[in-house]
Amino acid sequence: MMEETWVVAVRSIIAFLTLIIYTRVLGKQQMGNLTYFDYINGITIGSIAGTFATDLSSKAWIHFVALTIFTIITIIFQYITLKNRMISKLMDSDPTVVIQNGKILEQNLHKMRVKFDELTMMLRQKDVFDITTLDYAILEPDGSLSVILKPENQPVTAKDMHMHPPKSKLMTELIIDGVLIKQNLKERNKDMNWLTEQLKKKNITIQDIAFAAILPNDKLYVDLFEDQFSEKTDMGDYKGPF
């Protein structure tokens, strides 16, 4: 019993590490853009890894070889689809217009096997509650829905108002769990004197901070380990451990 437990434990560690390496090799497309091929591919690789870890009736090497070969085939197909548009379309399909000028294209919807209530749910997720405000709705190969509002329903932009807002910046993480990330401080053209001055104004030290970041407007956002609330918000239905 103990021997089998140790074998499963070692196999699980090897399978876990192998999955990390292979998924990194396959690229972010596996997570960020799941087409039907990617979805089936991910399930299959996970199934092989699971069998690798727990199937003691066969040698681990067989499952490792299968996992490696399947990953190599996936990489080859990824390369082929990058170079050959026809095979790419065959593997991932085309985007399909399901709404045009506020009208649902039933034939395209049925072709993609999408029900009306599924379409309305996806529209709500895009904050569209009035179908007549749409020019187009397009069902993407990964199953997501892209929408284009009619010109009169599109939000006003700074360009429409002839405004020239400053260039956008990103929020930069600065302190995590009381540890300062000096490289990020330097990237935002700040130094320790600036940080010390900001912390002195708030009467705190780096060790008090759970998370801190430099906001796009160059101000410092700080969240302490010990937050002070006059009243905590509880969204639960009852007092309990969960």
CSV table of C-alpha atoms in Angstrom, one decimal, residues 123 127-134 149:
chain,number,residue,atom,x,y,z
A,123,LEU,CA,-25.4,39.8,-25.4
A,127,ASP,CA,-23.9,44.9,-21.7
A,128,VAL,CA,-26.3,44.8,-24.7
A,129,PHE,CA,-29.9,44.6,-23.6
A,130,ASP,CA,-31.5,46.1,-26.7
A,131,ILE,CA,-30.8,44.1,-29.8
A,132,THR,CA,-31.9,46.9,-32.1
A,133,THR,CA,-28.8,49.0,-31.0
A,134,LEU,CA,-26.5,46.5,-32.8
A,149,LEU,CA,-23.1,49.1,-32.0
